[in-house]
PDB file of C-alpha atoms in Angstrom:
ATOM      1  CA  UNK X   1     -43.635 -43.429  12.828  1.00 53.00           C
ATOM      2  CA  UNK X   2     -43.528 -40.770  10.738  1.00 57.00           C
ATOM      3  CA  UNK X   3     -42.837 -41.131   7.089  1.00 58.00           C
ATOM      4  CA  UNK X   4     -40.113 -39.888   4.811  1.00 56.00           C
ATOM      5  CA  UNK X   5     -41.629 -38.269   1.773  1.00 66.00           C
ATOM      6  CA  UNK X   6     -39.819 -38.876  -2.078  1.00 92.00           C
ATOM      7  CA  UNK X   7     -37.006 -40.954  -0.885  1.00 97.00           C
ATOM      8  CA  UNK X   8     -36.047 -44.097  -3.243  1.00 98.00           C
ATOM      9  CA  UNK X   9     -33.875 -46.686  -1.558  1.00 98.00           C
ATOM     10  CA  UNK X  10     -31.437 -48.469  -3.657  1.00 98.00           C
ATOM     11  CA  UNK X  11     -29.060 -51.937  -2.589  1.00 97.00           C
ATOM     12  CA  UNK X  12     -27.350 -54.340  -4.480  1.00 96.00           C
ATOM     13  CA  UNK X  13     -28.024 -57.773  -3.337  1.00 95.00           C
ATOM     14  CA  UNK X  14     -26.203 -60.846  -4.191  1.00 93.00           C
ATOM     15  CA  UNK X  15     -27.944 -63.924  -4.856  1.00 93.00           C
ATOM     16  CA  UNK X  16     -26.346 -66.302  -3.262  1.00 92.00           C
ATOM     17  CA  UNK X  17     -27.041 -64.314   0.135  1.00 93.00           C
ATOM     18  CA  UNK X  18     -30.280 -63.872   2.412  1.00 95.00           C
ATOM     19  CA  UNK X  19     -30.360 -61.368   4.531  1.00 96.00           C
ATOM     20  CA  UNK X  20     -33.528 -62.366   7.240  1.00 96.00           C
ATOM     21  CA  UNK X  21     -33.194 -59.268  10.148  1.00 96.00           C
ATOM     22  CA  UNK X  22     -32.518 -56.669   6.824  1.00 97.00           C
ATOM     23  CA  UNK X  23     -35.699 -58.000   4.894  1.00 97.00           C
ATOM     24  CA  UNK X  24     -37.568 -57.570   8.576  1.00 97.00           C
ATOM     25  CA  UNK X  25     -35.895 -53.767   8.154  1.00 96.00           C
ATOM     26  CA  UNK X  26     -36.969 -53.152   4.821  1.00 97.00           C
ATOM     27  CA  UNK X  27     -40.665 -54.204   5.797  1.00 97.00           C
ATOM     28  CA  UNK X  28     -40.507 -52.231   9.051  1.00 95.00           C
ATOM     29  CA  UNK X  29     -39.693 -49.672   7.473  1.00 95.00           C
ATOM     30  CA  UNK X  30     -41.836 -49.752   4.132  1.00 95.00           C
ATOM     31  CA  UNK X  31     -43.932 -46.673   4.365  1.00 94.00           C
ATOM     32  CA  UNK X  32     -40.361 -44.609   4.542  1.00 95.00           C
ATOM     33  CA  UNK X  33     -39.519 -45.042   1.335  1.00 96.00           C
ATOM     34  CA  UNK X  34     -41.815 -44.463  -2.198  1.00 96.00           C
ATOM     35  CA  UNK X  35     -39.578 -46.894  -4.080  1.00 97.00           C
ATOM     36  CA  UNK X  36     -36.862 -49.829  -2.727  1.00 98.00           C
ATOM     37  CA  UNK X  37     -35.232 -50.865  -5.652  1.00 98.00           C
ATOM     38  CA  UNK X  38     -32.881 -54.289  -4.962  1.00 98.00           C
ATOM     39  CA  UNK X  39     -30.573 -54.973  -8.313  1.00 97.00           C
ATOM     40  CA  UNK X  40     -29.496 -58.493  -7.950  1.00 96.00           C
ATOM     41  CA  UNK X  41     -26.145 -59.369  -8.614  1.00 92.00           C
ATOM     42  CA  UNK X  42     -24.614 -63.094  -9.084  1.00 83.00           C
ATOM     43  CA  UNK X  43     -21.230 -62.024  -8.449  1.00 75.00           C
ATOM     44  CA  UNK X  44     -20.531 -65.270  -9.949  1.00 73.00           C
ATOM     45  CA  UNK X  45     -20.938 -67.230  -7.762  1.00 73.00           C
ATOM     46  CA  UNK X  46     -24.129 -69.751  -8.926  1.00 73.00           C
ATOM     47  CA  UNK X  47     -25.346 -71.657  -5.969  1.00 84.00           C
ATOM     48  CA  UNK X  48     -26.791 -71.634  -3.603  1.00 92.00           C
ATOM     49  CA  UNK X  49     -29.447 -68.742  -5.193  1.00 93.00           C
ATOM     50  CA  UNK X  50     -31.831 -67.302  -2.685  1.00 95.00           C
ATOM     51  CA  UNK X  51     -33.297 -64.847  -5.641  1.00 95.00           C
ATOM     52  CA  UNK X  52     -36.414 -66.801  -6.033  1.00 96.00           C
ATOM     53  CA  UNK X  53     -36.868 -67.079  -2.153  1.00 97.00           C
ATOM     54  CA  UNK X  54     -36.542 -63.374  -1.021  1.00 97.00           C
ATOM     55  CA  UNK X  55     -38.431 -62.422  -3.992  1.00 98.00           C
ATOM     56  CA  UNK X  56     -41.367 -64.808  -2.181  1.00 98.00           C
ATOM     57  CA  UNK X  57     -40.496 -63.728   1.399  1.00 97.00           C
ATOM     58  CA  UNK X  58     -40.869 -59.581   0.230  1.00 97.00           C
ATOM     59  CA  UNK X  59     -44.233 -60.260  -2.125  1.00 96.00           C
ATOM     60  CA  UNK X  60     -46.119 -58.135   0.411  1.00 96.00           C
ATOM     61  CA  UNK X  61     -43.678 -54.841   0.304  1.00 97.00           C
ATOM     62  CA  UNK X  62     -44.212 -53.952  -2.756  1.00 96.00           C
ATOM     63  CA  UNK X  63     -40.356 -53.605  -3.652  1.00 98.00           C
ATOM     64  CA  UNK X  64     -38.539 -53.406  -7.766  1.00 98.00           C
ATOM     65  CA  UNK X  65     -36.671 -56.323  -7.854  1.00 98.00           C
ATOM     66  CA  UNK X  66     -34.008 -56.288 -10.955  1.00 98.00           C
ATOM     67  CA  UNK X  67     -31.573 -58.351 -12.226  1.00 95.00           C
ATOM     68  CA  UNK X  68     -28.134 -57.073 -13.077  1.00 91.00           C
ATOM     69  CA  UNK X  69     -26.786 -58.227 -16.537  1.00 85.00           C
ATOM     70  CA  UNK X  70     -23.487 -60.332 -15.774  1.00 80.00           C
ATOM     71  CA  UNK X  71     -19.945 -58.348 -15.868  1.00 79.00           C
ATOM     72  CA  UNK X  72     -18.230 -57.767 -19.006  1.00 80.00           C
ATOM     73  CA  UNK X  73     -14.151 -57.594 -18.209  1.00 81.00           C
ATOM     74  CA  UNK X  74     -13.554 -54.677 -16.490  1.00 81.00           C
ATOM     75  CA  UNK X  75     -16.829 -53.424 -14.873  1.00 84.00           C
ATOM     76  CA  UNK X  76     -17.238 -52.588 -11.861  1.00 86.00           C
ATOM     77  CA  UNK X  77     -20.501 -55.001 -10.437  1.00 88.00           C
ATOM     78  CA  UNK X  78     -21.573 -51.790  -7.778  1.00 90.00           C
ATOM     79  CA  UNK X  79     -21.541 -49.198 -10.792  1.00 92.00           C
ATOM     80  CA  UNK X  80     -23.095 -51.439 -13.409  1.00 93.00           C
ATOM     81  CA  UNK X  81     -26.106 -52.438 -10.314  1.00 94.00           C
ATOM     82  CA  UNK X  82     -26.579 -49.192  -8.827  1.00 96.00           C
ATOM     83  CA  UNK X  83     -26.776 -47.437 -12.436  1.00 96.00           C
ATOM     84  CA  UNK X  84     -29.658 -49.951 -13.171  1.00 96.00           C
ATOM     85  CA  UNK X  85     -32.030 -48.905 -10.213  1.00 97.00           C
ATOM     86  CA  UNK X  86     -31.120 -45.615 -10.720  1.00 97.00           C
ATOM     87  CA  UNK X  87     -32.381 -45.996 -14.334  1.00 97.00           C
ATOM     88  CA  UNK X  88     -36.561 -46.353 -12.887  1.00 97.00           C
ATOM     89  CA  UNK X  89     -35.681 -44.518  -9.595  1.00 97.00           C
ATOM     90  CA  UNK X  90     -37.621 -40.290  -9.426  1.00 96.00           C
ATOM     91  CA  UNK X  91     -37.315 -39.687  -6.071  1.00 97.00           C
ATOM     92  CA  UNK X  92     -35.953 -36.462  -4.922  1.00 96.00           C
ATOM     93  CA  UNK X  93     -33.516 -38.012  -2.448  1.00 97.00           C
ATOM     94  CA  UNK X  94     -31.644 -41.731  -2.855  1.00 98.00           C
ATOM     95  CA  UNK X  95     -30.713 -43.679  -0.027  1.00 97.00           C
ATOM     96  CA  UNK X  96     -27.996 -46.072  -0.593  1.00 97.00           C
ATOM     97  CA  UNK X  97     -27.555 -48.772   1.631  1.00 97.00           C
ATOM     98  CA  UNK X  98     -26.193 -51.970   2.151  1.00 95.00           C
ATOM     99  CA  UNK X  99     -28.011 -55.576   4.065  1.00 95.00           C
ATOM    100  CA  UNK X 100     -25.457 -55.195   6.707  1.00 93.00           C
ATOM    101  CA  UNK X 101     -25.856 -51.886   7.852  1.00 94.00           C
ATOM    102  CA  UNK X 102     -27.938 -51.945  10.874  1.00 91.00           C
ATOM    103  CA  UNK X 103     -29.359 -48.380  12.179  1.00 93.00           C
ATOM    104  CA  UNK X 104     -29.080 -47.499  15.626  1.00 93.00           C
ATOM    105  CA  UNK X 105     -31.823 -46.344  17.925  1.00 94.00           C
ATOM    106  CA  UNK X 106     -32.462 -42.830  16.652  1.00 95.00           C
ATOM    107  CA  UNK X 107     -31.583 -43.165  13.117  1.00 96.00           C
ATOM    108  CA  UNK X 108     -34.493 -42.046  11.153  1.00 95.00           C
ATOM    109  CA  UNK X 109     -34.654 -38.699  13.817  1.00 95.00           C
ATOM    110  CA  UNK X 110     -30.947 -38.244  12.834  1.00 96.00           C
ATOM    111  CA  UNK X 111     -31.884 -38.480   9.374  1.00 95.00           C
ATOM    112  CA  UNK X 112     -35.200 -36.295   9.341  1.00 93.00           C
ATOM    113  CA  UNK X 113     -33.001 -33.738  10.338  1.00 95.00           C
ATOM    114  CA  UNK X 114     -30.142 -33.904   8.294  1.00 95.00           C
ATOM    115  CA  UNK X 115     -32.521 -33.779   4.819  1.00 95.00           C
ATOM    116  CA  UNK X 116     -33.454 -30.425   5.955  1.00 94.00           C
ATOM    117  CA  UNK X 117     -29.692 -29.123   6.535  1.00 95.00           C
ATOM    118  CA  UNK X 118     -27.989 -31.092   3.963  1.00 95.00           C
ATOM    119  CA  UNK X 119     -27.873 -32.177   0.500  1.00 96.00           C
ATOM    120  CA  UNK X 120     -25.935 -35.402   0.691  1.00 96.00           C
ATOM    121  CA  UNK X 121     -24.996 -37.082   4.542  1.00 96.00           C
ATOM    122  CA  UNK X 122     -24.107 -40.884   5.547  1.00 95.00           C
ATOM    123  CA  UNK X 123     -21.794 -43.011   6.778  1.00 93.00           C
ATOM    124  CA  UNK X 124     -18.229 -42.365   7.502  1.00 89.00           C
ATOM    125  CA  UNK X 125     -15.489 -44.607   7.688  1.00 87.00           C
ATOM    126  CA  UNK X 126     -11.864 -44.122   6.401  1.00 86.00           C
ATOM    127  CA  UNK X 127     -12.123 -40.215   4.714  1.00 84.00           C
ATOM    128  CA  UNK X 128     -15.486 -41.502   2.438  1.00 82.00           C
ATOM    129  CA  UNK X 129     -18.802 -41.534   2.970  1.00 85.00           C
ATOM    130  CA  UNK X 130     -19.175 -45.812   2.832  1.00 88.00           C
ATOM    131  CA  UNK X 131     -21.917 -47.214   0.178  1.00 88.00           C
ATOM    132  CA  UNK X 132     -23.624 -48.771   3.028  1.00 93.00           C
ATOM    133  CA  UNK X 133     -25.387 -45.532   4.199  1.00 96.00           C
ATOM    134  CA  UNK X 134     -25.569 -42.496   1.199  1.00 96.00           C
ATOM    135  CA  UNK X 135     -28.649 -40.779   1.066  1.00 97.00           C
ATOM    136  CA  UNK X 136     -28.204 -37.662  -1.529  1.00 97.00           C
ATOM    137  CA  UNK X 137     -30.375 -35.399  -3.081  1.00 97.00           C
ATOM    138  CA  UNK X 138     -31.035 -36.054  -6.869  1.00 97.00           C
ATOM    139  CA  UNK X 139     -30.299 -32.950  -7.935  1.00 97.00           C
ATOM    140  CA  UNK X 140     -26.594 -33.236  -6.578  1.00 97.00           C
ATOM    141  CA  UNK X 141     -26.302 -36.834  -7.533  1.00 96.00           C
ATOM    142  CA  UNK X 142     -27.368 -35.967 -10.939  1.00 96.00           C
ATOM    143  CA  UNK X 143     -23.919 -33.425 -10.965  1.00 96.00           C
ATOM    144  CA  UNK X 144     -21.709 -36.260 -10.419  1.00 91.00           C
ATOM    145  CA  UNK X 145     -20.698 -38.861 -12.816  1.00 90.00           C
ATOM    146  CA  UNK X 146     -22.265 -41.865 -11.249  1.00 91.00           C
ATOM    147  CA  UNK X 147     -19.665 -43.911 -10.906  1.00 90.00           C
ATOM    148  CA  UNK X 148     -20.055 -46.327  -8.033  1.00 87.00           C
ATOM    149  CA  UNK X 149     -16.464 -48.068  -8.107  1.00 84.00           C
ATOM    150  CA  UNK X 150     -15.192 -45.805  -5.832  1.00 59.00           C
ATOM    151  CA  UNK X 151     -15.636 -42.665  -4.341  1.00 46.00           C
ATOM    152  CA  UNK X 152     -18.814 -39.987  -6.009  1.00 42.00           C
ATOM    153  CA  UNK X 153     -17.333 -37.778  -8.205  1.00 41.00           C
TER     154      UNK X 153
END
């Protein structure tokens, strides 16, 4: 399997949600990435809380696990997360993705060659490139105004 080089991968992931075949993933898939960064989010809702569990269950893959300050009215609980583990992320390329977003055979071949032809690629769906599969390089990213409520600006 050959290995992605300078790629951080950053989720959200609510605590009141396990995710057992996209932990499997991430570890699969460790040596891909030089950083997975999961934000946690409570998204208010208080039990039950898995944080403590997948926290255990992921010891071994080295991952940033960091805890997203609750909402003040009016922000957006993506853009406030994804901000946050952009804040210790220094990869050249991000990878955005989401715990139900399941790659198909042939992904990471797709990919390979798309980070030498393009600067940002993903998922489609609906005119927009969908949160649950971004990867852009930091560069570009660093252009935009990082807002993560809606579409990259």
């Amino acid at each position: 399997m050959k290995t992605i080089p300078n790629v951080d991968l950053i989720e959200v992931w609510p605590t009141h949600l396990d995710y057992p075949l996209h932990r499997q993933f991430l570890h699969e898939n460790r040596q891909r990435f030089k950083k997975i960064i999961i934000v946690f989010s409570d998204m208010n809702v208080r039990d039950p809380n898995y944080k403590i569990y997948v926290q255990q269950a992921m010891k071994e893959d080295r991952i940033s696990f960091l805890d997203c300050q609750p909402l003040v009215s009016g922000e957006d609980w993506r853009n406030k997360a994804i901000n946050l583990g952009l804040s210790i992320s220094d990869s050249e390329w991000v990878y955005f993705t989401e715990q139900d977003f399941i790659p198909q055979e042939g992904f990471w071949r797709e990919v390979e060659d798309l980070m030498v032809r393009c600067e940002v690629f993903g998922r489609l769906q609906g005119g927009r490139i969908h949160p649950c599969c971004i990867f852009i390089k930091r560069y570009l990213l660093n252009k935009t105004s990082k807002n993560f409520s809606g579409l990259l600006e």
